[in-house]
CSV table of C-alpha atoms and ligand atoms in Angstrom, one decimal:
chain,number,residue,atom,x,y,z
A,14,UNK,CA,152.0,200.6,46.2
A,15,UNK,CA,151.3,199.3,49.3
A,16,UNK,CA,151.2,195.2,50.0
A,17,UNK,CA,149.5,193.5,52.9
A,18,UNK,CA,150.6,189.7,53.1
A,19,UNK,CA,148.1,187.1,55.5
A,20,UNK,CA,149.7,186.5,58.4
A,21,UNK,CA,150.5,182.9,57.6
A,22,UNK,CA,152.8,184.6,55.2
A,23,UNK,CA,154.6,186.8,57.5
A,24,UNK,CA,157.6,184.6,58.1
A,25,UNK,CA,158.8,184.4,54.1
A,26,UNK,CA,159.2,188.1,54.6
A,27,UNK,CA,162.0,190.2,55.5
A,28,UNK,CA,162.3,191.0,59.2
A,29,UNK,CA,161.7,194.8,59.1
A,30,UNK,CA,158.8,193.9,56.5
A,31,UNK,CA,156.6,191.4,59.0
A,32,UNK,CA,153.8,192.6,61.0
A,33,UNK,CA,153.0,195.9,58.8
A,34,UNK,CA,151.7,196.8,55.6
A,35,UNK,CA,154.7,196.5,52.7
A,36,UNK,CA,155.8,199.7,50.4
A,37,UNK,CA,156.9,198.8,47.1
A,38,UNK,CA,158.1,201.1,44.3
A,39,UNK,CA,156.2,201.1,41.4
A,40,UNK,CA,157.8,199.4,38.8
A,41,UNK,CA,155.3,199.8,35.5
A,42,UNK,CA,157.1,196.7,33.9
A,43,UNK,CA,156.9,194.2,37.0
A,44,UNK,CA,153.8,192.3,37.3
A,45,UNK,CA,152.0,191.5,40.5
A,46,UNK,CA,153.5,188.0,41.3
A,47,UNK,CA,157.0,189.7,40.5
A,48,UNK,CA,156.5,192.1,43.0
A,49,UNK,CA,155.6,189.2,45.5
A,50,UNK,CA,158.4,186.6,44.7
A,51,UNK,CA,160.9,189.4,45.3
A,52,UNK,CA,159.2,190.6,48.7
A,53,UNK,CA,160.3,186.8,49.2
A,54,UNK,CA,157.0,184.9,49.0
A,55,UNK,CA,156.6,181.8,46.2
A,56,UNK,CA,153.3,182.1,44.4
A,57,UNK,CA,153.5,178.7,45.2
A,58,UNK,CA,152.4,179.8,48.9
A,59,UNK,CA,149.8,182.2,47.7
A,60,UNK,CA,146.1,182.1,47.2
A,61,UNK,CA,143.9,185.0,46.0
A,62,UNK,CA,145.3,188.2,45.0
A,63,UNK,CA,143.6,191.5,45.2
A,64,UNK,CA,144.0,194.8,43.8
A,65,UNK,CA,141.8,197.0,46.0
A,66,UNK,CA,139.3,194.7,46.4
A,67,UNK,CA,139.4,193.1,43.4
A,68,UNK,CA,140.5,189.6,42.7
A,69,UNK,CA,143.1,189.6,40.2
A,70,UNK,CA,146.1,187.2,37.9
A,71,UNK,CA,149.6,187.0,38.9
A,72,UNK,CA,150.0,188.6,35.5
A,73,UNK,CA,148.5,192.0,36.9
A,74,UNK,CA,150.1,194.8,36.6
A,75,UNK,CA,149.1,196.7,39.6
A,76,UNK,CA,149.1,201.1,39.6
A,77,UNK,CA,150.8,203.1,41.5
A,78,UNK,CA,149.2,203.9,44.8
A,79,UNK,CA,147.1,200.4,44.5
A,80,UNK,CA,146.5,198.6,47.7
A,81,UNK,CA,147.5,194.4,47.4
A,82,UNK,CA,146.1,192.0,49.6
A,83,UNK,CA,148.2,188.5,49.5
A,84,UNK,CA,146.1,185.6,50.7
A,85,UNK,CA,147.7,182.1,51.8
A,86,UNK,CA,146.6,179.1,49.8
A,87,UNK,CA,143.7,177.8,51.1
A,88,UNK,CA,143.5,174.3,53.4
A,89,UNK,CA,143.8,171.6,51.9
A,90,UNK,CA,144.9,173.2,48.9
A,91,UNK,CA,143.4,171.8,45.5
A,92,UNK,CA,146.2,170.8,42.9
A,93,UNK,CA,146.3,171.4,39.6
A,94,UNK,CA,146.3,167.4,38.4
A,95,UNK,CA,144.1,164.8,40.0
A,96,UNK,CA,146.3,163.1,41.9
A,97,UNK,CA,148.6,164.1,44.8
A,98,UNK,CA,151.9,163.9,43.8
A,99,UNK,CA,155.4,165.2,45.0
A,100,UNK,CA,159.2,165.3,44.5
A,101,UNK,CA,161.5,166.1,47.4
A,102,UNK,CA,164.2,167.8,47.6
A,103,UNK,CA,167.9,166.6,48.3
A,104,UNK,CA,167.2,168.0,52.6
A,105,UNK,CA,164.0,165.9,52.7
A,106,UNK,CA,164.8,162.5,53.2
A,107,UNK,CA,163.7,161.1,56.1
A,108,UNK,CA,160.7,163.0,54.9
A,109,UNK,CA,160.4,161.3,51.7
A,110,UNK,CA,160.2,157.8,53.6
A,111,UNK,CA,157.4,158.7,55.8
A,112,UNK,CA,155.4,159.7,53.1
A,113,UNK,CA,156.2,156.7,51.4
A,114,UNK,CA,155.1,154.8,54.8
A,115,UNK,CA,151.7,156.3,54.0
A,116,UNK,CA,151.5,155.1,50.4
A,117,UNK,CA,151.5,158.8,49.0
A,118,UNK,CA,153.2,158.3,45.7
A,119,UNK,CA,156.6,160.3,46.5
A,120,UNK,CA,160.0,161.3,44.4
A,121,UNK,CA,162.8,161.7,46.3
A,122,UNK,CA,166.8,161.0,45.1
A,123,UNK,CA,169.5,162.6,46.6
A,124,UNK,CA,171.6,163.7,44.2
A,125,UNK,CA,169.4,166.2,41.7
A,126,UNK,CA,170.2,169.7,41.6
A,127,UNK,CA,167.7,172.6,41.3
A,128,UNK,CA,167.2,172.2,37.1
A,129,UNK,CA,166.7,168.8,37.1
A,130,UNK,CA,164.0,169.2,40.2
A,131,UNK,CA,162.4,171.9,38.2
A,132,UNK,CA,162.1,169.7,35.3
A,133,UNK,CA,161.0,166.7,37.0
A,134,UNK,CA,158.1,168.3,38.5
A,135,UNK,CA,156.9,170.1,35.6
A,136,UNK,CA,157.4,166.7,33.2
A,137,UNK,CA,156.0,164.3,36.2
A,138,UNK,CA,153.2,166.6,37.7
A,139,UNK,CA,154.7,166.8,41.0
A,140,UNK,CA,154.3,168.7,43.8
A,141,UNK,CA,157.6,170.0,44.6
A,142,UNK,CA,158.7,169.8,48.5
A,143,UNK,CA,161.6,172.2,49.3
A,144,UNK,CA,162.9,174.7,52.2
A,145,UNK,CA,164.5,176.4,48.7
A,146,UNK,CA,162.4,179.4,48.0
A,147,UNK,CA,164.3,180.4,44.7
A,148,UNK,CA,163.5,177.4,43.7
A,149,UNK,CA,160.0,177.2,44.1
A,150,UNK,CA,159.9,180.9,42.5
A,151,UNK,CA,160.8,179.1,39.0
A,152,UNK,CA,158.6,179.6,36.2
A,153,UNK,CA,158.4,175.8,35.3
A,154,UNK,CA,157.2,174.3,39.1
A,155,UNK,CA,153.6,173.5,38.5
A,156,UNK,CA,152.8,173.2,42.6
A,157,UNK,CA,154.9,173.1,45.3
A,158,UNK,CA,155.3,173.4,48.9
A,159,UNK,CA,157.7,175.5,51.4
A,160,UNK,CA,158.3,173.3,54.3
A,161,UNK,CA,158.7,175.3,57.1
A,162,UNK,CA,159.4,172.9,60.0
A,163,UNK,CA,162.7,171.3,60.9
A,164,UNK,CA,161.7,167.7,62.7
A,165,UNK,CA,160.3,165.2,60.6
A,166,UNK,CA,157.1,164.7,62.7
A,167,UNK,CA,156.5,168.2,62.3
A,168,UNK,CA,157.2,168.7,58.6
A,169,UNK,CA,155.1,165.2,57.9
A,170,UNK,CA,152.2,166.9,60.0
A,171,UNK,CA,152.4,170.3,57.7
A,172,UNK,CA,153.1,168.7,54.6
A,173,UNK,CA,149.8,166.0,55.7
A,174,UNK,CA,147.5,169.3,56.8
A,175,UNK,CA,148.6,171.4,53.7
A,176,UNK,CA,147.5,168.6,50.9
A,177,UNK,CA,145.6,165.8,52.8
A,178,UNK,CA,146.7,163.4,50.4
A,179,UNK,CA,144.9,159.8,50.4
A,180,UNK,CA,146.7,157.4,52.3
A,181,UNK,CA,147.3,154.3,51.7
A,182,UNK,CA,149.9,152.8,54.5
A,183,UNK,CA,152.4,149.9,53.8
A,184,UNK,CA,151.8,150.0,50.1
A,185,UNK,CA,154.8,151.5,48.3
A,186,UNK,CA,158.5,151.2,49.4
A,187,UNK,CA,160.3,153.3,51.5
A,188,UNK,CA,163.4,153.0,50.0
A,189,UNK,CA,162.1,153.8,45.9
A,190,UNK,CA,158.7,154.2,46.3
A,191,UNK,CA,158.0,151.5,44.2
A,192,UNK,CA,154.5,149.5,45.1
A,193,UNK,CA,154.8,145.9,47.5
A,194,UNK,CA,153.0,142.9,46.7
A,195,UNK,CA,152.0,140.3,48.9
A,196,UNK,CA,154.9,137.4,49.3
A,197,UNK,CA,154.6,134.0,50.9
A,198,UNK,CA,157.2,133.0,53.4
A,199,UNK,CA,158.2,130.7,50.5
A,200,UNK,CA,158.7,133.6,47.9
A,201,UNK,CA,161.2,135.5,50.6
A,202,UNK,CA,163.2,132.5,51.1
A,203,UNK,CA,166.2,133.9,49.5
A,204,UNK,CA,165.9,137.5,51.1
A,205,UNK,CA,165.3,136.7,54.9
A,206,UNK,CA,167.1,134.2,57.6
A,207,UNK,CA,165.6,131.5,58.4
A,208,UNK,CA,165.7,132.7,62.1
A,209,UNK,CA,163.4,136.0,61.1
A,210,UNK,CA,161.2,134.1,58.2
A,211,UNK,CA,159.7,131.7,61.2
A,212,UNK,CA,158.7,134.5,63.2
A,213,UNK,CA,156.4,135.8,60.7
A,214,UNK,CA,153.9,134.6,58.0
A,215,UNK,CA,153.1,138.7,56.6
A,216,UNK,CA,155.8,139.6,54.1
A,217,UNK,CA,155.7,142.0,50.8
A,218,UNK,CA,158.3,142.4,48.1
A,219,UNK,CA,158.8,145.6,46.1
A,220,UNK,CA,158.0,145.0,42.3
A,221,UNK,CA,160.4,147.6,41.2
A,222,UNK,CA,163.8,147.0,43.9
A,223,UNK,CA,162.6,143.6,45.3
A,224,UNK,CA,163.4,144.7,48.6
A,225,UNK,CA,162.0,142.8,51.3
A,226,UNK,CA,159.0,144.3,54.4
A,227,UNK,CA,157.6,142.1,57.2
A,228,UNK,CA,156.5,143.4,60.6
A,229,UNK,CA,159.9,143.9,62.4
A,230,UNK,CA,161.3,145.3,65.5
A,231,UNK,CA,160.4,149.1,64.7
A,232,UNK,CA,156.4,147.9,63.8
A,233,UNK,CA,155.3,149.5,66.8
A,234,UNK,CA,156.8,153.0,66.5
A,235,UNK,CA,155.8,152.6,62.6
A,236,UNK,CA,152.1,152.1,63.1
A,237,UNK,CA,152.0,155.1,65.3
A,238,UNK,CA,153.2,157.4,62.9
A,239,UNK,CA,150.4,155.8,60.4
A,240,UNK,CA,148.1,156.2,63.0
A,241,UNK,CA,148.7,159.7,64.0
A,242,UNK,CA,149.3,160.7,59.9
A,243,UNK,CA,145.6,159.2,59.7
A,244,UNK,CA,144.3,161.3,62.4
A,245,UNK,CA,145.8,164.8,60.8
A,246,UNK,CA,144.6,163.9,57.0
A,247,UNK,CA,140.9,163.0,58.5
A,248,UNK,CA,141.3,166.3,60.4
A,249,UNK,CA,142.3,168.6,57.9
A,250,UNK,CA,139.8,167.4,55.3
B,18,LIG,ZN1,161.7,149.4,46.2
């Protein structure tokens, strides 16, 4: 069987397998989206399949000598739930807190192994977020995401192009992505020296952590990235 991956795809493969058509044995008992995970591409990452010509399930069993074309999810990519959710994983931090910056509703702790991500997505309806392609080959992810870049800006700016997610900026903590609520200088007392609390009369508390937000020293550099996460979401739609 021969198997021709979009070019978008190329870099999941095996060196000696990029840039040409792939030859797989036949294998009667391995279904199509087998025969892709283990070429080292997570359906997660795939859109239409074709069997000479012909769209077909992952569930396909293809024949020998069939030709398979393996599409890339389409741009923005429509989810299976109606809102965008995700769950990052343990690498994806700093990640994690951008998003949050943006108000997309956004799991992230840094101590779950691969089950109990697996899970949580599945029970949670999560996208799962992850440079771990085993684990976005598990049965039980509903949707996920390979994140291919290694700087922040540039993972938020895939991530942001791949699901244009509604944004909702300075509405949900970064630290537990919990929603703010307005607070009166009063209302902070407690949290914030006096020194800080006079400079400012903007504040919001998280309801679930109680942690603290005014417009601080790093407001500036913060409402850049909103602003340029903005831009790439109104683009990509
Ligand atoms: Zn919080």
């Amino acid at each position: 069987m021969t198997v021709r991956f979009a070019p978008e795809l190329h870099f999941l493969l095996a060196p000696r397998n990029r840039g040409a058509d792939v030859r797989a044995a036949h294998d009667p008992a391995a279904s199509l989206g087998h025969v892709v995970q283990s070429l080292g591409v997570p359906l997660t990452e795939v859109g239409a399949l074709r069997v000479d010509g012909r769209t077909v399930p992952d569930s396909h069993r293809p024949a020998p000598g069939a030709t398979v074309e393996v599409a890339a999810v389409d741009r923005p990519q429509r989810l299976p739930f109606p809102h965008p959710r995700f769950l990052l994983d343990v690498h994806l931090g700093t990640l994690a807190r951008r998003l949050r910056l943006l108000g997309v509703d956004t799991a992230y702790d840094n101590d779950r192994d691969d089950d109990v991500l697996a899970r949580q997505a599945a029970d949670e309806q999560r996208v799962l977020l992850t440079r771990d392609r085993g684990l976005l080959c598990r049965r039980l992810v509903p949707a996920g995401g390979y994140v291919r870049a290694d700087r922040t800006d540039a993972q938020l700016r895939e991530v942001l192009e791949r699901f244009a997610p509604p944004l909702a900026p300075w509405t949900r903590c970064t630290a537990c992505n919990g929603p703010l609520a307005p607070a009166s200088a009063a209302d902070v007392a407690a949290d914030v020296e006096p020194g800080t609390r006079a400079g400012y009369d903007s504040f919001a508390r998280c309801a679930d952590c109680g942690r603290v937000y005014w417009p601080g020293a790093h407001h500036d550099r913060l409402e850049r990235i909103v602003r340029d996460a903005e831009s790439w979401v109104a683009a990509a739609r």
